[in-house]
Amino acid sequence: MRVEFRYDETTPEGRQISSWLALQVNKSEAIRNLILAAMNSSSMERRIILAMEQAIDRKVRGLVTSSQVVLDDSEDAELAAKLDEMF
Amino acid sequence: MFVSGLDIGYGYTKAVSGEKNTIFPSVIGDAPEIAYHSDLVSSRGHCTKYTVDSKSWFVGDDALLQSKQQVSPFARERVDSETLDVLLCAALNALGVGSGEQVVLVTGLPVSWYTDRPRLAKRLLGHKLFQVDGEWRHFHVHDVAVVPQPFGAFFRSILGPAGHIVNSLLARGRVAVVDVGMYTTDYALSDGLTYVEKGSGSIPLAMSSVYDLMAREIKQQWGLEMSPHQVDRACRSGEIRIRGQSHAVQQLLESALDQVWDSLQGKAFELWGDGLDLDAVVVAGGGAAYFGSRLEAMYPQVTRANGNGDPGLANCEGFYRYAVRKFGSYGKLP
């Protein structure tokens, strides 16, 4: 699964997301932590949005919209093949 | 086709299928006729009797409560014992397996006994005929996959409910798993989805060691003898009651955890050192709730396999997700 965060830096919301990501020492680590925080839910997209909102600013609600989070359900073929041969 | 993840541990039997799960003590015992059933206390008013191969048993909490002779699947012979058959039937029955249904299973074995997997698979496969309170039921275990126990927690971390890889970063990474069970603690290492033997192993120390130490202290202080399951319950409730008086057990628990932790962290260090090259350390098992913070102090990259869920079910949830993947096409099972 691939997760994309889309944001428009010309909007205040987009700038807030962008500045939050810039503050992270390691951007991919920050996104990985968001995904880990969001994983244990049937509605993963909603949880990612909430995790991201909390990470950016706990006081702000509704900052991140689902259009800014795009889930791609396709698997990495190489990883999938390796997993299927594991046991 | 009925798909299930099954974890018949020393302490507890766990099984998962879809949204359903069951967890009960891995104990069976003789099933005497109970002369009086209270209508007022429904959860204790009736004990379910399982009959397998003409022998009748109570299972789990019913056995702990009512059976004079209790049997647990101790030690390595559990893969070949009739206890295993009874626990299997009880677990799948609790999940609602249909009579006559075909079943596919993923289950686990401690890392150091993983060579026993053909024996375990052979025991689980085939037709299972049993009675529940005198009513005949049967199912057929069509296929079984046996994986090293801690890989259940790893699968829980990387697979979604439909068996997709949902965490590619973790799947690609160098990930250690610690599974603190009742009688064994299992360690496993996956490097880009390759099982690393030299980074994996088991030690026969886990929550039962903690409970033994506590039971000894309780016996010494108050003269009360307690079984591991009774101490387990006391730890969950935070107290023991002696002659109607409540006594907190937190201090006893912490002291016992400290003693057992020395060995647990020693094994982790032997396998993974200070863990600088590990992307994540996944913790699972019933003992994760007790040792999680200690592990986190040792390896800050610790992550719980199933988040805020019951860590005792994490392996089993992972077995189920792997079963959906392995035996069906992302949930579209025959």
Tab-separated table of C-alpha atoms in Angstrom:
chain	number	residue	atom	x	y	z
A	1	MET	CA	0.000	0.000	0.000
A	2	ARG	CA	1.173	3.500	-0.851
A	3	VAL	CA	0.012	6.601	0.992
A	4	GLU	CA	0.265	9.997	-0.637
A	5	PHE	CA	-0.216	13.287	1.166
A	6	ARG	CA	-1.319	15.957	-1.274
A	7	TYR	CA	-1.411	19.550	-0.176
A	8	ASP	CA	-1.490	22.925	-1.841
A	9	GLU	CA	1.084	25.297	-0.407
A	10	THR	CA	-0.885	28.300	-1.653
A	11	THR	CA	-3.561	27.605	0.994
A	12	PRO	CA	-3.120	28.245	4.749
A	13	GLU	CA	-3.882	24.562	5.479
A	14	GLY	CA	-1.319	23.405	2.933
A	15	ARG	CA	1.294	25.757	4.352
A	16	GLN	CA	0.633	24.401	7.844
A	17	ILE	CA	1.107	20.824	6.657
A	18	SER	CA	4.204	21.812	4.742
A	19	SER	CA	5.749	23.624	7.703
A	20	TRP	CA	4.957	20.695	9.983
A	21	LEU	CA	6.682	18.278	7.596
A	22	ALA	CA	9.655	20.654	7.319
A	23	LEU	CA	10.022	20.586	11.107
A	24	GLN	CA	10.437	16.844	11.110
A	25	VAL	CA	14.029	15.680	11.234
A	26	ASN	CA	13.209	12.859	8.860
A	27	LYS	CA	10.182	13.302	6.636
A	28	SER	CA	9.749	9.619	5.737
A	29	GLU	CA	10.116	8.686	9.413
A	30	ALA	CA	7.366	11.162	10.286
A	31	ILE	CA	5.056	9.704	7.648
A	32	ARG	CA	5.893	6.164	8.755
A	33	ASN	CA	4.924	7.084	12.303
A	34	LEU	CA	1.624	8.500	11.057
A	35	ILE	CA	0.904	5.263	9.230
A	36	LEU	CA	1.833	3.184	12.280
A	37	ALA	CA	-0.462	5.356	14.397
A	38	ALA	CA	-3.246	4.868	11.876
A	39	MET	CA	-2.866	1.187	11.070
A	40	ASN	CA	-5.110	-0.352	13.659
A	41	SER	CA	-8.410	0.761	12.352
A	42	SER	CA	-10.836	-0.447	9.753
A	43	SER	CA	-11.009	3.076	8.419
A	44	MET	CA	-7.343	3.673	7.868
A	45	GLU	CA	-7.778	6.826	5.811
A	46	ARG	CA	-9.785	8.499	8.564
A	47	ARG	CA	-7.187	7.506	11.143
A	48	ILE	CA	-4.355	8.888	9.023
A	49	ILE	CA	-6.223	12.177	8.772
A	50	LEU	CA	-6.742	12.275	12.537
A	51	ALA	CA	-3.136	11.274	13.243
A	52	MET	CA	-1.912	13.966	10.900
A	53	GLU	CA	-4.169	16.605	12.414
A	54	GLN	CA	-2.966	15.679	15.878
A	55	ALA	CA	0.630	15.757	14.746
A	56	ILE	CA	0.254	19.179	13.153
A	57	ASP	CA	-1.803	20.829	15.821
A	58	ARG	CA	-3.945	19.117	18.386
A	59	LYS	CA	-6.242	22.115	18.551
A	60	VAL	CA	-7.034	22.169	14.840
A	61	ARG	CA	-9.820	19.935	13.618
A	62	GLY	CA	-10.768	19.440	9.983
A	63	LEU	CA	-7.454	20.772	8.714
A	64	VAL	CA	-6.590	17.752	6.608
A	65	THR	CA	-9.188	16.579	4.136
A	66	SER	CA	-9.439	13.149	2.581
A	67	SER	CA	-8.462	14.626	-0.778
A	68	GLN	CA	-5.067	15.286	0.743
A	69	VAL	CA	-4.635	11.630	1.679
A	70	VAL	CA	-4.619	9.201	-1.205
A	71	LEU	CA	-4.401	5.490	-0.516
A	72	ASP	CA	-3.089	3.278	-3.257
A	73	ASP	CA	-4.090	-0.332	-2.587
A	74	SER	CA	-1.643	-1.966	-4.964
A	75	GLU	CA	1.176	-3.958	-3.393
A	76	ASP	CA	4.853	-3.824	-4.117
A	77	ALA	CA	5.122	-6.868	-6.407
A	78	GLU	CA	8.615	-7.818	-5.260
A	79	LEU	CA	7.645	-7.650	-1.579
A	80	ALA	CA	4.418	-9.550	-2.197
A	81	ALA	CA	6.258	-12.354	-4.000
A	82	LYS	CA	8.806	-12.579	-1.199
A	83	LEU	CA	6.126	-12.739	1.467
A	84	ASP	CA	4.200	-15.438	-0.397
A	85	GLU	CA	7.317	-17.601	-0.583
A	86	MET	CA	8.253	-17.048	3.060
A	87	PHE	CA	6.501	-20.037	4.646
B	1	MET	CA	-14.322	-22.234	3.652
B	2	PHE	CA	-13.715	-21.176	7.259
B	3	VAL	CA	-10.419	-19.286	7.678
B	4	SER	CA	-8.860	-18.989	11.102
B	5	GLY	CA	-5.703	-17.990	12.915
B	6	LEU	CA	-5.076	-20.334	15.843
B	7	ASP	CA	-2.625	-19.971	18.700
B	8	ILE	CA	-2.693	-22.809	21.225
B	9	GLY	CA	-0.315	-21.428	23.794
B	10	TYR	CA	0.729	-22.864	27.132
B	11	GLY	CA	-1.240	-20.249	28.953
B	12	TYR	CA	-4.107	-19.345	26.679
B	13	THR	CA	-5.728	-20.612	23.507
B	14	LYS	CA	-6.520	-17.840	21.084
B	15	ALA	CA	-8.363	-18.010	17.780
B	16	VAL	CA	-9.445	-15.358	15.306
B	17	SER	CA	-11.720	-15.466	12.278
B	18	GLY	CA	-12.891	-12.260	10.647
B	19	GLU	CA	-14.160	-9.903	13.314
B	20	LYS	CA	-14.579	-12.707	15.861
B	21	ASN	CA	-12.020	-13.847	18.372
B	22	THR	CA	-11.889	-16.123	21.378
B	23	ILE	CA	-9.388	-16.443	24.190
B	24	PHE	CA	-9.524	-18.919	27.072
B	25	PRO	CA	-7.076	-20.693	29.391
B	26	SER	CA	-5.371	-23.676	27.702
B	27	VAL	CA	-6.749	-26.075	30.249
B	28	ILE	CA	-9.070	-29.067	29.880
B	29	GLY	CA	-10.408	-31.163	32.723
B	30	ASP	CA	-12.747	-33.938	33.718
B	31	ALA	CA	-16.403	-33.024	33.282
B	32	PRO	CA	-18.462	-34.225	36.244
B	33	GLU	CA	-22.231	-33.807	36.247
B	34	ILE	CA	-23.009	-30.560	38.016
B	35	ALA	CA	-25.935	-31.070	40.330
B	36	TYR	CA	-27.018	-27.460	40.631
B	37	HIS	CA	-27.184	-24.768	37.957
B	38	SER	CA	-27.900	-21.241	39.036
B	39	ASP	CA	-30.274	-19.400	36.758
B	40	LEU	CA	-29.211	-16.145	38.316
B	41	VAL	CA	-25.565	-16.211	37.259
B	42	SER	CA	-25.761	-17.063	33.608
B	43	SER	CA	-22.037	-16.885	32.835
B	44	ARG	CA	-21.293	-19.478	35.503
B	45	GLY	CA	-24.665	-21.181	35.393
B	46	HIS	CA	-23.706	-23.561	32.628
B	47	CYS	CA	-20.438	-25.276	31.746
B	48	THR	CA	-20.093	-26.437	28.153
B	49	LYS	CA	-19.066	-30.077	27.869
B	50	TYR	CA	-16.925	-31.161	24.905
B	51	THR	CA	-16.722	-34.841	23.985
B	52	VAL	CA	-13.849	-35.958	21.778
B	53	ASP	CA	-13.042	-39.652	21.183
B	54	SER	CA	-15.655	-40.700	23.764
B	55	LYS	CA	-14.035	-38.621	26.535
B	56	SER	CA	-15.832	-35.622	27.976
B	57	TRP	CA	-14.087	-32.449	29.046
B	58	PHE	CA	-14.657	-28.998	30.392
B	59	VAL	CA	-12.470	-26.394	28.720
B	60	GLY	CA	-10.843	-23.132	29.806
B	61	ASP	CA	-12.467	-21.256	32.685
B	62	ASP	CA	-15.070	-24.037	33.108
B	63	ALA	CA	-12.243	-26.569	33.680
B	64	LEU	CA	-10.429	-24.245	36.095
B	65	LEU	CA	-13.649	-23.813	38.052
B	66	GLN	CA	-15.168	-27.297	38.019
B	67	SER	CA	-12.576	-29.971	37.117
B	68	LYS	CA	-10.607	-31.834	39.762
B	69	GLN	CA	-8.154	-33.240	37.203
B	70	GLN	CA	-6.855	-30.504	34.935
B	71	VAL	CA	-4.575	-30.970	31.939
B	72	SER	CA	-2.597	-28.286	30.109
B	73	PRO	CA	-0.612	-28.743	26.903
B	74	PHE	CA	2.714	-28.475	28.689
B	75	ALA	CA	6.050	-28.876	26.975
B	76	ARG	CA	6.846	-30.100	23.550
B	77	GLU	CA	4.468	-33.068	23.481
B	78	ARG	CA	1.594	-30.626	23.083
B	79	VAL	CA	1.877	-30.965	19.295
B	80	ASP	CA	0.800	-34.608	19.571
B	81	SER	CA	-1.645	-34.580	22.454
B	82	GLU	CA	-5.390	-35.114	22.648
B	83	THR	CA	-5.459	-31.881	24.651
B	84	LEU	CA	-4.656	-30.112	21.406
B	85	ASP	CA	-7.644	-31.763	19.662
B	86	VAL	CA	-10.031	-30.648	22.408
B	87	LEU	CA	-8.689	-27.076	22.458
B	88	LEU	CA	-8.895	-26.903	18.646
B	89	CYS	CA	-12.529	-28.047	18.612
B	90	ALA	CA	-13.461	-25.691	21.469
B	91	ALA	CA	-11.724	-22.698	19.860
B	92	LEU	CA	-13.296	-23.127	16.426
B	93	ASN	CA	-16.675	-23.921	17.957
B	94	ALA	CA	-16.479	-20.653	19.920
B	95	LEU	CA	-15.792	-18.815	16.651
B	96	GLY	CA	-18.903	-20.352	15.122
B	97	VAL	CA	-17.480	-22.848	12.639
B	98	GLY	CA	-20.377	-24.460	10.804
B	99	SER	CA	-20.938	-28.175	11.184
B	100	GLY	CA	-19.415	-29.935	8.172
B	101	GLU	CA	-17.429	-26.859	7.152
B	102	GLN	CA	-13.993	-26.949	5.479
B	103	VAL	CA	-11.349	-25.156	7.547
B	104	VAL	CA	-7.973	-23.609	6.696
B	105	LEU	CA	-5.634	-22.592	9.506
B	106	VAL	CA	-2.435	-20.714	10.174
B	107	THR	CA	-0.822	-21.383	13.527
B	108	GLY	CA	2.562	-20.987	15.189
B	109	LEU	CA	5.253	-22.846	17.094
B	110	PRO	CA	7.994	-21.476	19.353
B	111	VAL	CA	11.085	-20.663	17.309
B	112	SER	CA	13.255	-23.295	18.989
B	113	TRP	CA	10.682	-26.047	18.275
B	114	TYR	CA	9.913	-24.989	14.756
B	115	THR	CA	11.237	-28.295	13.417
B	116	ASP	CA	8.112	-29.905	14.967
B	117	ARG	CA	5.876	-28.210	12.387
B	118	PRO	CA	5.142	-31.338	10.260
B	119	ARG	CA	3.929	-33.177	13.388
B	120	LEU	CA	1.740	-30.277	14.415
B	121	ALA	CA	0.268	-29.881	10.936
B	122	LYS	CA	-0.429	-33.611	10.738
B	123	ARG	CA	-2.230	-33.516	14.093
B	124	LEU	CA	-4.391	-30.551	13.108
B	125	LEU	CA	-5.294	-31.748	9.603
B	126	GLY	CA	-8.281	-33.938	8.811
B	127	HIS	CA	-11.758	-34.680	10.016
B	128	LYS	CA	-12.712	-33.570	13.548
B	129	LEU	CA	-15.786	-35.143	15.077
B	130	PHE	CA	-16.937	-34.014	18.515
B	131	GLN	CA	-19.960	-33.273	20.671
B	132	VAL	CA	-20.875	-30.016	22.350
B	133	ASP	CA	-23.260	-30.727	25.239
B	134	GLY	CA	-24.234	-33.964	23.528
B	135	GLU	CA	-24.832	-32.443	20.097
B	136	TRP	CA	-22.676	-33.834	17.290
B	137	ARG	CA	-20.522	-31.402	15.294
B	138	HIS	CA	-17.801	-31.933	12.744
B	139	PHE	CA	-15.464	-29.974	10.507
B	140	HIS	CA	-12.605	-30.840	8.214
B	141	VAL	CA	-9.232	-29.096	8.444
B	142	HIS	CA	-8.293	-28.892	4.801
B	143	ASP	CA	-4.967	-27.053	4.995
B	144	VAL	CA	-2.592	-25.807	7.699
B	145	ALA	CA	0.425	-23.511	7.625
B	146	VAL	CA	2.741	-23.390	10.638
B	147	VAL	CA	4.930	-20.309	11.071
B	148	PRO	CA	7.406	-19.338	13.811
B	149	GLN	CA	5.249	-17.943	16.631
B	150	PRO	CA	6.490	-14.325	16.646
B	151	PHE	CA	5.851	-13.984	12.925
B	152	GLY	CA	2.168	-13.708	13.788
B	153	ALA	CA	2.899	-10.344	15.408
B	154	PHE	CA	5.051	-9.347	12.433
B	155	PHE	CA	2.250	-10.212	9.991
B	156	ARG	CA	-0.174	-8.273	12.188
B	157	SER	CA	2.105	-5.262	11.767
B	158	ILE	CA	2.534	-5.413	8.002
B	159	LEU	CA	-0.748	-6.906	6.703
B	160	GLY	CA	-4.217	-5.379	6.607
B	161	PRO	CA	-7.408	-7.291	7.466
B	162	ALA	CA	-7.700	-8.528	3.865
B	163	GLY	CA	-4.125	-9.841	3.772
B	164	HIS	CA	-2.628	-6.931	1.800
B	165	ILE	CA	0.787	-5.581	2.674
B	166	VAL	CA	-0.194	-2.257	4.229
B	167	ASN	CA	3.162	-1.340	5.699
B	168	SER	CA	5.797	-1.739	3.007
B	169	LEU	CA	8.344	0.238	5.003
B	170	LEU	CA	8.184	-2.240	7.849
B	171	ALA	CA	8.039	-5.230	5.493
B	172	ARG	CA	11.205	-4.057	3.762
B	173	GLY	CA	12.965	-3.247	7.003
B	174	ARG	CA	15.097	-5.088	9.502
B	175	VAL	CA	12.508	-5.855	12.135
B	176	ALA	CA	12.864	-7.741	15.404
B	177	VAL	CA	9.891	-9.284	17.197
B	178	VAL	CA	9.645	-10.135	20.902
B	179	ASP	CA	6.731	-12.330	21.901
B	180	VAL	CA	6.425	-12.697	25.677
B	181	GLY	CA	4.060	-15.598	26.211
B	182	MET	CA	3.119	-17.637	29.269
B	183	TYR	CA	6.011	-20.148	29.354
B	184	THR	CA	8.329	-19.020	26.564
B	185	THR	CA	9.626	-15.760	25.203
B	186	ASP	CA	10.243	-15.925	21.473
B	187	TYR	CA	12.521	-13.693	19.474
B	188	ALA	CA	12.517	-13.415	15.691
B	189	LEU	CA	14.266	-11.276	13.131
B	190	SER	CA	13.071	-10.453	9.621
B	191	ASP	CA	15.315	-8.633	7.188
B	192	GLY	CA	13.406	-7.554	4.109
B	193	LEU	CA	11.013	-10.467	4.602
B	194	THR	CA	13.849	-12.958	5.016
B	195	TYR	CA	13.766	-14.923	8.249
B	196	VAL	CA	17.139	-14.538	9.992
B	197	GLU	CA	17.872	-17.681	11.986
B	198	LYS	CA	20.839	-16.290	13.905
B	199	GLY	CA	18.720	-13.389	15.117
B	200	SER	CA	15.898	-15.641	16.326
B	201	GLY	CA	15.400	-17.938	19.302
B	202	SER	CA	13.383	-18.787	22.412
B	203	ILE	CA	13.963	-18.932	26.143
B	204	PRO	CA	11.810	-20.884	28.615
B	205	LEU	CA	11.177	-17.777	30.711
B	206	ALA	CA	8.090	-15.618	30.431
B	207	MET	CA	5.008	-14.659	32.436
B	208	SER	CA	4.804	-18.026	34.232
B	209	SER	CA	8.248	-17.301	35.697
B	210	VAL	CA	6.902	-13.971	36.976
B	211	TYR	CA	3.802	-15.672	38.382
B	212	ASP	CA	5.902	-18.416	40.047
B	213	LEU	CA	8.022	-15.818	41.821
B	214	MET	CA	4.892	-13.971	42.929
B	215	ALA	CA	3.159	-17.184	44.043
B	216	ARG	CA	6.191	-18.061	46.185
B	217	GLU	CA	6.117	-14.630	47.819
B	218	ILE	CA	2.333	-14.763	48.357
B	219	LYS	CA	2.690	-18.213	49.952
B	220	GLN	CA	5.442	-16.901	52.208
B	221	GLN	CA	3.619	-13.707	53.227
B	222	TRP	CA	0.050	-14.965	53.540
B	223	GLY	CA	0.228	-18.768	53.322
B	224	LEU	CA	-2.033	-18.800	50.252
B	225	GLU	CA	-1.215	-21.206	47.400
B	226	MET	CA	-2.060	-19.867	43.960
B	227	SER	CA	-1.830	-21.374	40.482
B	228	PRO	CA	-0.251	-19.360	37.622
B	229	HIS	CA	-3.730	-18.637	36.235
B	230	GLN	CA	-4.881	-17.321	39.624
B	231	VAL	CA	-1.823	-15.062	39.901
B	232	ASP	CA	-2.471	-13.917	36.329
B	233	ARG	CA	-5.976	-12.850	37.332
B	234	ALA	CA	-4.649	-11.095	40.435
B	235	CYS	CA	-2.196	-9.119	38.261
B	236	ARG	CA	-5.002	-8.075	35.929
B	237	SER	CA	-7.211	-6.932	38.794
B	238	GLY	CA	-4.279	-5.487	40.783
B	239	GLU	CA	-5.192	-7.254	44.004
B	240	ILE	CA	-5.539	-10.533	45.826
B	241	ARG	CA	-8.217	-11.138	48.413
B	242	ILE	CA	-7.326	-13.043	51.539
B	243	ARG	CA	-10.034	-13.701	54.121
B	244	GLY	CA	-12.068	-10.946	52.504
B	245	GLN	CA	-9.258	-8.382	52.705
B	246	SER	CA	-7.810	-6.818	49.570
B	247	HIS	CA	-4.017	-6.695	49.146
B	248	ALA	CA	-2.347	-4.811	46.283
B	249	VAL	CA	0.025	-6.911	44.168
B	250	GLN	CA	1.753	-4.142	42.160
B	251	GLN	CA	4.927	-4.158	44.261
B	252	LEU	CA	5.226	-7.953	44.121
B	253	LEU	CA	4.629	-7.811	40.387
B	254	GLU	CA	7.284	-5.164	39.729
B	255	SER	CA	9.848	-7.041	41.790
B	256	ALA	CA	9.161	-10.308	39.904
B	257	LEU	CA	9.230	-8.500	36.539
B	258	ASP	CA	12.653	-7.037	37.393
B	259	GLN	CA	14.038	-10.490	38.152
B	260	VAL	CA	12.766	-12.070	34.935
B	261	TRP	CA	13.650	-9.018	32.840
B	262	ASP	CA	17.380	-9.654	33.425
B	263	SER	CA	17.151	-12.877	31.398
B	264	LEU	CA	14.789	-11.483	28.776
B	265	GLN	CA	16.962	-8.487	28.018
B	266	GLY	CA	20.083	-10.675	28.104
B	267	LYS	CA	18.683	-12.842	25.303
B	268	ALA	CA	17.599	-9.793	23.281
B	269	PHE	CA	21.073	-8.298	23.623
B	270	GLU	CA	22.699	-11.601	22.630
B	271	LEU	CA	20.580	-11.690	19.431
B	272	TRP	CA	20.368	-8.014	18.427
B	273	GLY	CA	22.904	-6.119	20.545
B	274	ASP	CA	21.915	-2.513	21.137
B	275	GLY	CA	19.583	-2.662	18.119
B	276	LEU	CA	21.071	0.287	16.247
B	277	ASP	CA	20.498	-1.477	12.908
B	278	LEU	CA	16.872	-2.409	13.678
B	279	ASP	CA	14.109	-0.379	12.014
B	280	ALA	CA	11.536	-1.533	14.532
B	281	VAL	CA	11.117	-3.873	17.480
B	282	VAL	CA	7.605	-5.290	17.484
B	283	VAL	CA	6.306	-6.489	20.864
B	284	ALA	CA	3.437	-8.916	21.356
B	285	GLY	CA	2.139	-11.658	23.623
B	286	GLY	CA	0.330	-11.467	26.940
B	287	GLY	CA	3.573	-10.342	28.617
B	288	ALA	CA	3.931	-7.320	26.315
B	289	ALA	CA	1.671	-5.319	28.612
B	290	TYR	CA	4.123	-5.934	31.475
B	291	PHE	CA	7.500	-5.849	29.711
B	292	GLY	CA	6.646	-3.321	26.964
B	293	SER	CA	7.969	-0.267	28.795
B	294	ARG	CA	11.195	-2.062	29.768
B	295	LEU	CA	11.715	-3.090	26.145
B	296	GLU	CA	10.996	0.477	25.063
B	297	ALA	CA	13.711	1.769	27.377
B	298	MET	CA	16.146	-0.694	25.765
B	299	TYR	CA	14.950	-0.190	22.176
B	300	PRO	CA	13.213	3.168	21.613
B	301	GLN	CA	11.957	1.956	18.224
B	302	VAL	CA	9.519	-0.427	19.976
B	303	THR	CA	6.072	-0.662	18.413
B	304	ARG	CA	3.046	-2.654	19.611
B	305	ALA	CA	1.959	-5.215	17.020
B	306	ASN	CA	-1.745	-4.400	17.313
B	307	GLY	CA	-1.625	-0.909	18.778
B	308	ASN	CA	-4.025	-0.588	21.672
B	309	GLY	CA	-5.523	-4.040	21.077
B	310	ASP	CA	-4.960	-7.005	23.404
B	311	PRO	CA	-1.264	-7.866	22.863
B	312	GLY	CA	-2.106	-11.488	23.744
B	313	LEU	CA	-4.131	-11.689	20.531
B	314	ALA	CA	-1.575	-10.015	18.244
B	315	ASN	CA	0.053	-13.240	17.001
B	316	CYS	CA	-3.296	-14.811	16.337
B	317	GLU	CA	-4.599	-11.767	14.479
B	318	GLY	CA	-1.471	-11.956	12.326
B	319	PHE	CA	-1.954	-15.684	11.712
B	320	TYR	CA	-5.487	-14.906	10.535
B	321	ARG	CA	-4.382	-12.127	8.183
B	322	TYR	CA	-1.692	-14.394	6.753
B	323	ALA	CA	-4.261	-17.199	6.382
B	324	VAL	CA	-6.557	-14.907	4.392
B	325	ARG	CA	-3.635	-14.053	2.153
B	326	LYS	CA	-2.269	-17.577	1.813
B	327	PHE	CA	-5.484	-19.530	1.369
B	328	GLY	CA	-7.608	-17.091	-0.569
B	329	SER	CA	-7.321	-14.368	-3.095
B	330	TYR	CA	-7.428	-11.386	-0.711
B	331	GLY	CA	-10.499	-12.647	1.057
B	332	LYS	CA	-12.263	-14.079	-2.003
B	333	LEU	CA	-12.123	-17.603	-0.706
B	334	PRO	CA	-13.562	-20.622	-2.532
